[in-house]
CSV table of C-alpha atoms in Angstrom, one decimal:
chain,number,residue,atom,x,y,z
N,1369,MET,CA,18.6,100.9,75.8
N,1370,ASN,CA,17.6,103.2,72.9
N,1371,HIS,CA,20.0,104.6,70.3
N,1372,GLU,CA,20.4,108.1,71.9
N,1373,THR,CA,21.4,106.5,75.3
N,1374,MET,CA,24.1,104.3,73.6
N,1375,GLU,CA,25.6,107.4,71.8
N,1376,CYS,CA,25.8,109.3,75.1
N,1377,ALA,CA,27.5,106.3,76.8
N,1378,LEU,CA,30.0,106.0,74.0
N,1379,CYS,CA,30.8,109.8,74.1
N,1380,VAL,CA,31.3,109.6,77.9
N,1381,HIS,CA,33.6,106.6,77.4
N,1382,SER,CA,35.7,108.2,74.7
N,1383,VAL,CA,36.1,111.4,76.9
N,1384,VAL,CA,37.2,109.3,79.9
N,1385,MET,CA,39.7,107.3,77.7
N,1386,ASN,CA,41.1,110.4,76.2
N,1387,LYS,CA,41.7,111.9,79.6
N,1388,LYS,CA,43.5,108.7,80.7
N,1389,GLU,CA,45.6,108.6,77.5
N,1390,GLU,CA,46.5,112.3,77.5
N,1391,PRO,CA,49.3,112.1,80.3
N,1392,ARG,CA,50.8,109.1,78.5
N,1393,ARG,CA,50.8,110.9,75.2
N,1394,LYS,CA,52.4,114.0,76.8
N,1395,LEU,CA,55.1,111.8,78.4
N,1396,ASP,CA,55.8,110.1,75.0
N,1397,ARG,CA,56.1,113.5,73.3
N,1398,ARG,CA,58.4,114.8,76.1
N,1399,PHE,CA,60.6,111.6,75.9
N,1400,PHE,CA,60.9,111.9,72.1
N,1401,ALA,CA,61.8,115.6,72.4
N,1402,VAL,CA,64.5,114.9,75.0
N,1403,SER,CA,65.9,112.1,73.0
N,1404,LEU,CA,66.0,114.3,69.9
N,1405,PHE,CA,67.6,117.1,71.8
N,1406,ARG,CA,70.3,114.8,73.3
N,1407,GLU,CA,71.1,113.4,69.8
N,1408,ARG,CA,71.5,116.8,68.3
N,1409,LEU,CA,73.4,118.0,71.3
N,1410,SER,CA,75.9,115.2,70.9
N,1411,TYR,CA,76.6,116.2,67.3
N,1412,MET,CA,76.9,119.8,68.3
N,1413,TYR,CA,79.1,119.2,71.4
N,1414,TRP,CA,81.7,116.9,69.7
N,1415,PRO,CA,83.8,119.7,68.3
N,1416,CYS,CA,83.7,121.5,71.6
N,1417,LYS,CA,84.6,118.3,73.4
N,1418,LYS,CA,87.7,117.9,71.2
N,1419,LYS,CA,88.7,121.5,71.9
N,1420,SER,CA,88.2,120.8,75.6
N,1421,ILE,CA,90.5,117.8,75.6
N,1422,ILE,CA,93.2,119.7,73.7
N,1423,GLY,CA,92.8,122.7,76.1
N,1424,LEU,CA,93.0,120.5,79.2
N,1425,THR,CA,96.1,118.5,78.0
N,1426,LEU,CA,98.0,121.3,76.5
N,1427,PRO,CA,99.4,122.7,79.8
N,1428,THR,CA,100.5,119.3,80.9
N,1429,LEU,CA,102.1,118.5,77.5
N,1430,SER,CA,103.8,121.9,77.6
N,1431,ILE,CA,105.4,121.2,81.0
N,1432,TYR,CA,106.3,117.7,80.0
N,1433,THR,CA,107.9,118.9,76.8
N,1434,VAL,CA,109.9,121.7,78.5
N,1435,PHE,CA,111.2,119.6,81.5
N,1436,ILE,CA,111.4,116.1,79.9
N,1437,ILE,CA,111.5,116.0,76.2
N,1438,ILE,CA,113.8,119.0,75.6
N,1439,PRO,CA,116.3,118.0,78.3
N,1440,ILE,CA,116.5,114.5,76.8
N,1441,GLY,CA,117.1,115.9,73.4
N,1442,MET,CA,119.8,118.3,74.7
N,1443,ALA,CA,121.5,115.4,76.6
N,1444,ILE,CA,121.6,113.3,73.4
N,1445,TYR,CA,123.0,116.2,71.4
N,1446,TYR,CA,125.8,117.0,74.0
N,1447,SER,CA,126.7,113.3,74.2
N,1448,PHE,CA,128.1,113.6,70.6
N,1449,THR,CA,130.2,116.7,71.6
N,1450,LYS,CA,133.3,117.6,73.6
N,1451,TYR,CA,132.0,120.2,76.1
N,1452,SER,CA,133.1,121.4,79.5
N,1453,GLY,CA,130.0,123.4,80.2
N,1454,ILE,CA,131.7,126.6,79.3
N,1455,GLY,CA,132.1,127.9,75.8
N,1456,LYS,CA,131.0,126.3,72.6
N,1457,PRO,CA,130.7,122.5,72.3
N,1458,SER,CA,132.6,120.8,69.5
N,1459,PHE,CA,131.0,117.9,67.6
N,1460,ILE,CA,133.1,114.7,67.9
N,1461,GLY,CA,130.7,112.1,66.7
N,1462,LEU,CA,130.8,108.7,68.4
N,1463,GLN,CA,134.0,109.2,70.3
N,1464,ASN,CA,132.3,109.5,73.7
N,1465,TYR,CA,130.5,106.2,73.1
N,1466,VAL,CA,133.7,104.4,72.0
N,1467,ARG,CA,135.4,105.7,75.1
N,1468,LEU,CA,132.5,104.7,77.2
N,1469,PHE,CA,132.6,101.0,76.2
N,1470,GLN,CA,136.3,101.0,77.0
N,1471,ASP,CA,135.9,102.6,80.4
N,1472,ARG,CA,136.5,100.3,83.3
N,1473,ILE,CA,134.7,102.5,85.8
N,1474,PHE,CA,131.6,102.5,83.6
N,1475,TRP,CA,131.3,98.7,83.6
N,1476,LEU,CA,131.9,98.7,87.3
N,1477,SER,CA,129.1,101.2,87.8
N,1478,LEU,CA,126.9,99.2,85.5
N,1479,LYS,CA,127.6,96.0,87.5
N,1480,ASN,CA,126.8,97.8,90.8
N,1481,THR,CA,123.6,99.2,89.4
N,1482,MET,CA,122.5,95.8,88.1
N,1483,ILE,CA,123.2,94.2,91.5
N,1484,ILE,CA,121.1,96.9,93.2
N,1485,LEU,CA,118.3,96.4,90.7
N,1486,ALA,CA,118.3,92.6,91.1
N,1487,VAL,CA,118.2,92.7,94.9
N,1488,ASP,CA,115.6,95.5,95.2
N,1489,PHE,CA,113.4,94.0,92.4
N,1490,ILE,CA,113.2,90.7,94.3
N,1491,LEU,CA,112.7,92.4,97.7
N,1492,LEU,CA,110.2,95.0,96.7
N,1493,MET,CA,108.2,92.8,94.3
N,1494,VAL,CA,108.0,89.7,96.6
N,1495,ALA,CA,108.6,90.8,100.2
N,1496,ALA,CA,106.4,93.9,99.9
N,1497,PHE,CA,103.6,91.8,98.4
N,1498,PHE,CA,103.4,89.5,101.4
N,1499,VAL,CA,103.8,92.4,103.8
N,1500,ALA,CA,100.8,94.0,102.1
N,1501,ILE,CA,98.8,90.8,102.4
N,1502,LEU,CA,99.6,90.6,106.1
N,1503,LEU,CA,98.7,94.2,106.7
N,1504,ASN,CA,95.5,93.9,104.8
N,1505,HIS,CA,94.0,91.7,107.6
N,1506,ARG,CA,92.1,93.3,110.5
N,1507,LEU,CA,94.7,92.6,113.2
N,1508,LYS,CA,95.4,94.5,116.4
N,1509,GLY,CA,97.9,97.3,115.8
N,1510,VAL,CA,97.8,97.0,112.0
N,1511,ASN,CA,97.3,100.7,111.5
N,1512,PHE,CA,100.4,101.5,113.7
N,1513,CYS,CA,102.4,99.0,111.6
N,1514,LYS,CA,101.3,100.7,108.4
N,1515,ALA,CA,102.3,104.1,109.6
N,1516,LEU,CA,105.7,102.7,110.9
N,1517,ILE,CA,106.5,101.0,107.6
N,1518,PHE,CA,105.4,104.0,105.5
N,1519,SER,CA,107.4,106.6,107.6
N,1520,PRO,CA,110.8,106.1,105.8
N,1521,ALA,CA,109.1,107.0,102.5
N,1522,ILE,CA,108.6,110.6,103.6
N,1523,ILE,CA,112.2,111.1,104.7
N,1524,ALA,CA,114.5,112.8,102.3
N,1525,PRO,CA,117.0,110.4,100.7
N,1526,ILE,CA,119.9,112.5,101.9
N,1527,ILE,CA,118.7,112.1,105.5
N,1528,VAL,CA,118.2,108.4,104.9
N,1529,GLY,CA,121.8,108.2,103.9
N,1530,ILE,CA,123.0,110.0,107.0
N,1531,ILE,CA,120.9,107.7,109.2
N,1532,TRP,CA,122.4,104.6,107.7
N,1533,VAL,CA,126.0,105.9,107.8
N,1534,TYR,CA,125.7,105.8,111.6
N,1535,ILE,CA,124.5,102.2,111.3
N,1536,LEU,CA,126.8,100.7,108.6
N,1537,ASP,CA,129.9,102.8,108.7
N,1538,PRO,CA,132.9,100.4,109.4
N,1539,LYS,CA,134.4,102.6,112.1
N,1540,ILE,CA,131.6,104.4,113.8
N,1541,GLY,CA,128.6,102.2,112.8
N,1542,ILE,CA,126.3,100.6,115.3
N,1543,LEU,CA,126.2,97.3,113.4
N,1544,ASN,CA,129.9,96.7,113.6
N,1545,ALA,CA,129.9,97.7,117.3
N,1546,ILE,CA,127.3,95.1,118.0
N,1547,LEU,CA,129.2,92.5,116.1
N,1548,PHE,CA,132.4,93.4,117.9
N,1549,GLN,CA,130.7,93.0,121.3
N,1550,LEU,CA,129.4,89.6,120.3
N,1551,GLY,CA,132.9,88.5,119.3
N,1552,LEU,CA,131.9,88.2,115.6
N,1553,PRO,CA,134.0,89.6,112.7
N,1554,THR,CA,133.2,93.1,111.6
N,1555,GLN,CA,132.5,93.9,107.9
N,1556,GLN,CA,133.1,96.9,105.7
N,1557,TRP,CA,129.4,97.3,104.9
N,1558,ILE,CA,129.8,100.6,103.0
N,1559,GLY,CA,132.9,101.8,101.1
N,1560,GLY,CA,134.2,98.4,100.2
N,1561,ASP,CA,134.3,96.4,97.0
N,1562,ILE,CA,131.9,93.6,98.1
N,1563,TRP,CA,129.1,94.7,100.4
N,1564,SER,CA,128.5,98.3,99.2
N,1565,PRO,CA,126.0,97.6,96.4
N,1566,TYR,CA,124.1,95.2,98.7
N,1567,SER,CA,124.0,97.7,101.5
N,1568,ILE,CA,122.7,100.4,99.2
N,1569,SER,CA,120.1,97.9,98.0
N,1570,PHE,CA,118.9,97.3,101.5
N,1571,ILE,CA,118.8,101.0,102.3
N,1572,TYR,CA,116.7,101.7,99.2
N,1573,PHE,CA,114.4,98.8,100.1
N,1574,TRP,CA,114.0,100.1,103.6
N,1575,GLN,CA,113.0,103.6,102.3
N,1576,GLN,CA,110.6,102.4,99.5
N,1577,LEU,CA,109.0,99.5,101.3
N,1578,GLY,CA,106.1,101.5,102.7
N,1579,TYR,CA,105.4,103.2,99.4
N,1580,ILE,CA,105.2,99.9,97.5
N,1581,VAL,CA,103.2,98.2,100.2
N,1582,THR,CA,100.7,101.1,100.0
N,1583,ILE,CA,100.2,100.4,96.3
N,1584,TYR,CA,99.7,96.7,96.9
N,1585,ILE,CA,97.2,97.3,99.7
N,1586,ALA,CA,95.2,99.6,97.4
N,1587,GLY,CA,95.1,96.7,94.9
N,1588,LEU,CA,94.0,94.2,97.5
N,1589,LYS,CA,91.2,96.5,98.5
N,1590,MET,CA,89.9,96.5,94.9
N,1591,ILE,CA,89.5,92.7,94.9
N,1592,PRO,CA,85.8,91.8,95.5
N,1593,SER,CA,85.4,90.1,98.8
N,1594,ASP,CA,82.9,87.6,97.5
N,1595,VAL,CA,85.6,86.2,95.1
N,1596,VAL,CA,87.9,85.5,98.0
N,1597,GLU,CA,85.1,84.1,100.1
N,1598,ALA,CA,84.1,81.8,97.2
N,1599,SER,CA,87.6,80.4,96.9
N,1600,THR,CA,87.7,79.8,100.7
N,1601,ILE,CA,84.3,78.0,100.5
N,1602,ASP,CA,85.7,75.9,97.6
N,1603,GLY,CA,88.5,74.7,99.9
N,1604,ALA,CA,91.4,76.7,98.6
N,1605,SER,CA,94.4,77.0,100.9
N,1606,ASP,CA,96.0,80.3,101.7
N,1607,TRP,CA,98.8,79.7,99.1
N,1608,GLN,CA,96.2,78.6,96.4
N,1609,ARG,CA,94.1,81.7,97.2
N,1610,ILE,CA,97.2,84.0,96.7
N,1611,ARG,CA,98.4,82.2,93.6
N,1612,TYR,CA,95.2,81.7,91.7
N,1613,VAL,CA,92.9,84.5,93.0
N,1614,ILE,CA,94.8,87.4,94.5
N,1615,PHE,CA,97.9,87.4,92.2
N,1616,PRO,CA,96.1,87.3,88.9
N,1617,MET,CA,93.7,90.1,89.9
N,1618,MET,CA,96.6,92.3,91.0
N,1619,ARG,CA,98.5,92.2,87.7
N,1620,PRO,CA,98.0,96.0,87.0
N,1621,GLN,CA,99.4,96.9,90.4
N,1622,ILE,CA,102.3,94.5,90.1
N,1623,SER,CA,103.2,95.9,86.7
N,1624,THR,CA,103.1,99.4,88.1
N,1625,VAL,CA,105.4,98.5,91.0
N,1626,ALA,CA,107.9,96.7,88.7
N,1627,ILE,CA,108.2,99.8,86.5
N,1628,LEU,CA,108.6,102.1,89.6
N,1629,VAL,CA,111.3,99.8,91.0
N,1630,ILE,CA,113.2,99.7,87.7
N,1631,THR,CA,113.1,103.4,87.1
N,1632,GLY,CA,113.7,104.2,90.8
N,1633,VAL,CA,116.9,102.1,91.0
N,1634,PHE,CA,118.4,103.9,88.0
N,1635,LYS,CA,117.7,107.2,89.8
N,1636,ILE,CA,119.4,106.3,93.1
N,1637,PHE,CA,121.8,109.2,93.8
N,1638,GLU,CA,121.6,110.8,97.3
N,1639,ILE,CA,122.0,107.5,99.2
N,1640,VAL,CA,125.2,106.6,97.4
N,1641,GLN,CA,126.6,110.2,97.6
N,1642,GLN,CA,125.9,110.3,101.4
N,1643,THR,CA,127.1,106.8,102.3
N,1644,THR,CA,130.1,106.1,100.1
N,1645,ASN,CA,130.4,109.0,97.6
N,1646,GLY,CA,131.2,106.3,95.0
N,1647,GLY,CA,134.4,105.3,96.8
N,1648,PRO,CA,136.9,104.0,97.5
N,1649,ASN,CA,138.4,104.3,94.0
N,1650,HIS,CA,134.9,104.2,92.4
N,1651,MET,CA,134.3,100.7,93.8
N,1652,SER,CA,130.7,101.6,94.9
N,1653,GLU,CA,129.9,103.9,92.0
N,1654,THR,CA,126.5,103.6,90.2
N,1655,LEU,CA,125.6,104.9,86.7
N,1656,VAL,CA,123.9,108.0,88.1
N,1657,THR,CA,126.7,108.9,90.5
N,1658,TYR,CA,129.4,108.3,87.9
N,1659,SER,CA,127.5,110.5,85.4
N,1660,TYR,CA,127.3,113.3,88.1
N,1661,THR,CA,131.0,113.0,89.0
N,1662,THR,CA,132.1,113.0,85.4
N,1663,THR,CA,129.9,116.0,84.5
N,1664,PHE,CA,130.2,118.3,87.5
N,1665,THR,CA,133.4,117.2,89.3
N,1666,LYS,CA,135.6,116.5,86.3
N,1667,GLY,CA,134.0,119.0,84.0
N,1668,GLU,CA,133.5,116.6,81.1
N,1669,TYR,CA,130.0,117.6,80.2
N,1670,GLY,CA,129.8,115.8,76.9
N,1671,TYR,CA,131.1,112.5,78.3
N,1672,GLY,CA,128.8,112.8,81.4
N,1673,MET,CA,125.8,113.2,79.1
N,1674,CYS,CA,126.9,110.2,77.2
N,1675,ILE,CA,126.8,108.1,80.4
N,1676,ALA,CA,123.3,109.7,81.2
N,1677,VAL,CA,122.0,108.8,77.8
N,1678,LEU,CA,123.1,105.2,78.0
N,1679,THR,CA,121.7,104.9,81.6
N,1680,PHE,CA,118.3,106.1,80.2
N,1681,ALA,CA,118.6,103.7,77.3
N,1682,VAL,CA,119.4,100.7,79.6
N,1683,SER,CA,116.4,101.5,81.9
N,1684,LEU,CA,114.1,101.9,78.9
N,1685,VAL,CA,115.2,98.6,77.4
N,1686,ILE,CA,114.7,96.8,80.8
N,1687,VAL,CA,111.2,98.3,81.2
N,1688,ALA,CA,110.3,97.4,77.6
N,1689,ILE,CA,111.4,93.8,78.1
N,1690,TYR,CA,109.4,93.4,81.3
N,1691,THR,CA,106.3,94.9,79.8
N,1692,ARG,CA,106.6,92.7,76.7
N,1693,ILE,CA,107.0,89.5,78.8
N,1694,THR,CA,104.1,90.4,81.2
N,1695,GLY,CA,101.9,91.4,78.2
N,1696,ARG,CA,102.5,88.1,76.6
N,1697,GLU,CA,101.6,86.2,79.8
N,1698,GLU,CA,98.4,88.3,80.1
N,1699,ARG,CA,97.4,87.4,76.5
N,1700,ARG,CA,98.0,83.7,77.2
N,1701,GLY,CA,95.9,83.9,80.3
N,1702,ARG,CA,93.0,85.5,78.4
N,1703,VAL,CA,93.2,82.8,75.8
């Protein structure tokens, strides 16, 4: 091969290689241009992103401020005044709080509220958890059972109270009628000084069970099936699977349910008003109903706000204690 032939061959080879490399070079240039554009766009978009966050949260914060923050502030202010709801309030300092701690009905209301909280916390945290585990299985009629359990949650609390009056009323209630027919002693389930808080606890449990079970079932659906199957293959029993696999992976849902139960119990009003109206002689009164009665029936607006503020403070303290204890346990578990 002479010199001219070799030069022609090299030229052809270089042309072919350039044609092969050209798409790759174009792709590299496009990739570099896109990366540079995205980098510059991120710097340019950051101020707009902050404005978007502020713009999106501002309506919610405004509503929250108007309907939550301002009413709480007004309640705290009126709790330091003597006010009947008409005219101008007069500032009296801590007199309402001194009176509150000397009020027998307040301590009775607090005791009833704590009984309801203890009973419902155990029932809704534990019983609802195992009901959710049972309903999470593919059994015959499980969808019907889910709908049946959830149905009380969509009934208005005042209607719930009316339903249970016809069941638990000492004179016209179905339960006492059944006990009488069986020759068993009847009880004053509502309106008495013993069973009233426990009856209210059960009514609230009946109404909220479906809602809490739904939250638990949603948490169970989020657990990866391969993790549960691996524990089964490793020989874990049903109780060990619940304790060491399911329960730890459902801590967020359990914490949510606990806070909902605590705050919900401190808001029970319609059920008490419809079943017992706080009677007889305030024996079945709760903190919320006592605050309502004091404010709107007796016309002591300042003292009623004092009860409401203390109710809010007690619920806030209980929630804070619970979150602190559970947070400490989670940190220990991570360590």
